[in-house]
């Protein structure tokens, strides 16, 4: 998933470089949704987040 | 107070170069100290690249509230990750393996080598906070959102160079993330633990 998120940015960056990426903000939102999914997978809500907060 | 579209492009170019500089600095730490980034570290890098993408859109396509929105949302996301990672390490008397308090101050060391006395996730909090503040302030200026092509060839060249450099960094980032994580989860041990080396 991490590789996919970075790949989407790289492809979007290529199209931006070619001046053809007015839709780039949509792909960035998609990337952040993927990032949020990875983040939620990484957090152990049942133990350490509760103790530390 | 007014800000011309051309000057806004220059300001965004400086921001873009700043974010690219931070990413190159992170690469220097990765290879000089042989410390692979963890999942949370990579998510912060992802957010930094997304912030840079918003700035690059402003440079190439012209300033637009949506492009600034990409910067802001990405900075909020990256800041949340950085705060989360800082909280994980802010109490040295917390044992990460047992999730319990301990008398051993070494039970919860910081992740990676510090830079100028601070770990990267602390720098992440400061950088993403600065991005939110600066982008918020820049948007106070009128005039920059008028649709206008760059007034000089040097501005067009600046945009192409900035976008080209950004694409190169994003492409290298994709390759190194694939070599570290492969198609699945990323290692979190902070060592020289590349996915590609684990396949043999």
Coordinates of C-alpha atoms in Angstrom, one line a residue:
Chain A
X1 CA 0.0 0.0 0.0
X2 CA 2.9 2.4 0.8
X3 CA 4.4 1.7 -2.6
X4 CA 1.1 2.3 -4.3
X5 CA 0.6 5.6 -2.6
X6 CA 4.1 6.8 -3.6
X7 CA 3.5 5.5 -7.1
X8 CA 0.3 7.5 -7.5
X9 CA 2.2 10.6 -6.5
X10 CA 5.1 9.9 -8.9
X11 CA 2.7 9.4 -11.8
X12 CA 0.8 12.5 -10.9
X13 CA 4.1 14.4 -10.7
X14 CA 5.0 13.3 -14.2
X15 CA 1.7 14.6 -15.6
X16 CA 2.2 17.8 -13.6
X17 CA 5.6 18.2 -15.1
X18 CA 4.0 17.9 -18.6
X19 CA 1.5 20.7 -17.5
X20 CA -1.4 18.3 -17.6
X21 CA -2.6 17.7 -14.1
X22 CA -5.6 19.9 -13.2
X23 CA -7.0 16.8 -11.6
X24 CA -3.9 16.4 -9.4
X25 CA -5.7 17.5 -6.2
X26 CA -8.0 14.5 -6.5
X27 CA -5.2 12.0 -6.7
X28 CA -3.5 13.7 -3.7
X29 CA -6.7 13.2 -1.7
X30 CA -6.8 9.6 -2.7
X31 CA -3.1 9.3 -1.6
X32 CA -4.0 10.7 1.8
X33 CA -6.9 8.3 2.2
X34 CA -4.5 5.4 1.5
X35 CA -2.1 7.0 4.0
X36 CA -4.9 7.2 6.6
X37 CA -5.7 3.5 6.0
X38 CA -2.0 2.5 6.5
X39 CA -1.9 4.7 9.7
X40 CA -5.0 3.1 11.2
X41 CA -3.6 -0.4 10.4
X42 CA -0.4 0.6 12.3
X43 CA -2.1 1.9 15.4
X44 CA -2.9 -0.6 18.2
X45 CA -5.9 1.1 19.6
X46 CA -6.5 -1.5 22.3
X47 CA -3.2 -0.9 24.2
X48 CA -0.6 1.7 23.8
X49 CA -2.6 4.6 22.4
X50 CA -5.0 4.5 25.3
X51 CA -2.2 4.2 27.9
X52 CA -0.2 7.1 26.5
X53 CA -3.0 9.6 26.0
Chain B
X1 CA -3.0 43.7 0.5
X2 CA -2.3 42.2 -2.9
X3 CA 0.0 39.5 -4.2
X4 CA 0.6 39.1 -7.9
X5 CA 0.2 35.6 -9.4
X6 CA 3.8 35.8 -10.5
X7 CA 5.1 36.6 -7.1
X8 CA 2.9 33.8 -5.6
X9 CA 4.5 31.4 -8.1
X10 CA 7.9 32.4 -6.8
X11 CA 6.9 32.0 -3.2
X12 CA 5.4 28.5 -3.9
X13 CA 8.6 27.6 -5.8
X14 CA 10.6 28.5 -2.7
X15 CA 8.3 26.3 -0.6
X16 CA 8.6 23.5 -3.1
X17 CA 12.4 23.7 -2.9
X18 CA 12.2 23.7 0.9
X19 CA 10.1 20.5 1.0
X20 CA 12.4 18.9 -1.6
X21 CA 15.4 19.9 0.6
X22 CA 13.8 18.3 3.6
X23 CA 13.2 15.0 1.7
X24 CA 16.8 15.0 0.4
X25 CA 18.0 15.6 4.0
X26 CA 15.9 12.6 5.1
X27 CA 17.6 10.5 2.3
X28 CA 21.0 11.6 3.5
X29 CA 20.1 10.4 7.0
X30 CA 18.8 7.1 5.6
X31 CA 21.9 6.2 3.7
X32 CA 24.6 7.9 5.7
X33 CA 23.4 6.3 9.0
X34 CA 21.9 3.1 7.4
X35 CA 18.6 3.7 9.0
X36 CA 15.5 2.7 7.0
X37 CA 12.4 4.8 7.8
X38 CA 9.6 3.1 9.7
X39 CA 5.9 3.1 8.6
X40 CA 5.1 6.4 10.5
X41 CA 8.3 7.9 9.1
X42 CA 7.3 7.0 5.5
X43 CA 3.8 8.4 6.1
X44 CA 5.3 11.7 7.1
X45 CA 7.4 11.6 4.0
X46 CA 4.3 10.8 2.0
X47 CA 2.6 13.9 3.5
X48 CA 5.7 16.0 2.7
X49 CA 5.6 14.9 -0.9
X50 CA 1.9 15.7 -1.0
X51 CA 2.5 19.2 0.4
X52 CA 5.2 19.7 -2.2
X53 CA 2.7 18.6 -4.9
X54 CA 0.3 21.3 -3.9
X55 CA 3.1 23.9 -4.1
X56 CA 4.2 22.5 -7.5
X57 CA 0.6 22.8 -8.8
X58 CA 0.7 26.4 -7.8
X59 CA 4.0 26.9 -9.6
X60 CA 3.1 25.1 -12.8
X61 CA -0.7 25.7 -13.1
X62 CA -1.0 29.0 -11.2
X63 CA -2.1 29.7 -7.7
X64 CA -5.5 28.2 -6.8
X65 CA -7.4 27.6 -3.5
X66 CA -7.6 23.9 -4.3
X67 CA -3.8 23.7 -4.7
X68 CA -3.4 25.4 -1.3
X69 CA -6.0 23.0 0.0
X70 CA -3.8 20.1 -1.0
X71 CA -0.9 21.6 1.0
X72 CA -3.1 22.2 4.1
X73 CA -4.8 18.8 4.2
X74 CA -1.5 17.1 3.6
X75 CA 0.1 19.1 6.4
X76 CA -2.7 18.3 8.8
X77 CA -2.3 14.6 8.0
X78 CA 1.5 14.7 8.3
X79 CA 1.3 16.7 11.5
X80 CA -1.1 14.1 13.1
X81 CA 1.3 11.3 12.2
X82 CA 4.3 13.3 13.6
X83 CA 2.5 14.1 16.8
X84 CA 1.5 10.4 17.2
X85 CA 5.1 9.3 16.7
X86 CA 6.3 12.0 19.2
X87 CA 3.9 10.8 21.8
X88 CA 5.2 7.2 21.3
X89 CA 8.7 8.4 22.4
X90 CA 8.0 11.4 24.6
X91 CA 8.0 9.3 27.8
X92 CA 11.3 7.4 28.2
X93 CA 9.9 5.5 31.2
X94 CA 7.3 3.8 29.0
X95 CA 8.1 0.3 27.8
X96 CA 6.9 -0.1 24.3
X97 CA 7.1 -3.9 24.3
X98 CA 4.9 -4.3 27.4
X99 CA 2.9 -1.0 27.1
X100 CA 3.5 -0.5 30.9
X101 CA 5.4 2.1 32.9
X102 CA 9.0 1.1 33.8
X103 CA 12.0 2.4 35.9
X104 CA 14.3 1.8 32.9
X105 CA 14.8 5.1 31.1
X106 CA 16.3 3.2 28.1
X107 CA 13.1 1.1 27.6
X108 CA 11.7 3.6 25.0
X109 CA 14.6 5.2 23.0
X110 CA 13.9 7.6 20.2
X111 CA 13.6 6.3 16.7
X112 CA 16.6 7.0 14.5
X113 CA 19.4 9.5 14.9
X114 CA 18.6 13.1 16.1
X115 CA 19.3 16.1 13.8
X116 CA 20.4 19.3 15.6
X117 CA 19.3 17.7 18.9
X118 CA 15.8 16.7 17.7
X119 CA 14.5 13.5 16.2
X120 CA 12.9 13.6 12.8
X121 CA 9.3 13.3 14.1
X122 CA 9.8 16.4 16.3
X123 CA 11.1 18.2 13.2
X124 CA 8.0 16.8 11.4
X125 CA 5.7 18.5 14.0
X126 CA 7.5 21.8 13.5
X127 CA 7.6 21.6 9.7
X128 CA 4.0 20.6 9.2
X129 CA 2.9 23.3 11.7
X130 CA 5.0 25.9 9.8
X131 CA 3.4 24.8 6.5
X132 CA -0.1 25.3 8.0
X133 CA 0.8 28.7 9.3
X134 CA 2.6 29.9 6.2
X135 CA -0.1 28.7 3.7
X136 CA -2.8 30.2 5.9
X137 CA -1.0 33.6 5.9
X138 CA -0.3 33.5 2.1
X139 CA -3.9 32.9 1.4
X140 CA -4.8 36.2 3.1
X141 CA -3.4 38.1 0.1
X142 CA -5.8 39.0 -2.7
X143 CA -5.0 39.1 -6.4
X144 CA -2.9 35.9 -6.7
X145 CA -5.9 33.8 -7.8
X146 CA -6.5 35.8 -11.0
X147 CA -6.0 33.5 -14.0
X148 CA -2.8 34.6 -15.7
X149 CA 0.0 32.8 -17.5
X150 CA 3.6 33.5 -16.2
X151 CA 4.7 36.9 -17.5
X152 CA 8.2 35.9 -18.4
X153 CA 10.1 32.9 -19.8
X154 CA 12.2 32.8 -16.7
X155 CA 9.1 32.0 -14.6
X156 CA 8.1 29.3 -17.1
X157 CA 11.6 27.8 -16.9
X158 CA 11.4 28.0 -13.1
X159 CA 8.1 26.1 -13.1
X160 CA 9.5 23.3 -15.4
X161 CA 12.7 23.0 -13.4
X162 CA 10.8 22.8 -10.2
X163 CA 8.2 20.3 -11.5
X164 CA 11.0 18.2 -13.1
X165 CA 13.0 18.1 -9.9
X166 CA 9.9 17.2 -7.9
X167 CA 9.0 14.4 -10.3
X168 CA 12.6 13.0 -10.0
X169 CA 12.3 13.0 -6.2
X170 CA 8.9 11.4 -6.3
X171 CA 10.1 8.7 -8.7
X172 CA 13.2 7.9 -6.5
X173 CA 11.0 7.9 -3.5
X174 CA 8.7 5.3 -5.1
X175 CA 11.6 3.1 -6.1
X176 CA 13.2 3.1 -2.6
X177 CA 9.8 2.6 -0.9
X178 CA 9.3 -0.4 -3.1
X179 CA 12.7 -1.8 -2.3
X180 CA 12.1 -1.3 1.4
X181 CA 8.5 -2.4 1.7
X182 CA 7.7 -4.3 -1.4
X183 CA 3.9 -4.7 -2.1
X184 CA 3.1 -5.2 1.6
X185 CA 3.8 -3.7 5.0
X186 CA 7.0 -1.8 5.8
X187 CA 9.6 -2.9 8.4
X188 CA 9.6 -1.0 11.7
X189 CA 12.9 -2.1 13.2
X190 CA 14.9 0.9 12.0
X191 CA 17.7 -1.4 10.7
X192 CA 19.0 -2.0 7.2
X193 CA 16.1 -4.4 6.6
X194 CA 15.2 -4.0 2.9
X195 CA 12.3 -6.1 1.5
X196 CA 14.4 -6.8 -1.6
X197 CA 17.2 -8.3 0.5
X198 CA 14.7 -10.5 2.4
X199 CA 13.6 -12.1 -0.8
X200 CA 16.8 -14.1 -1.4

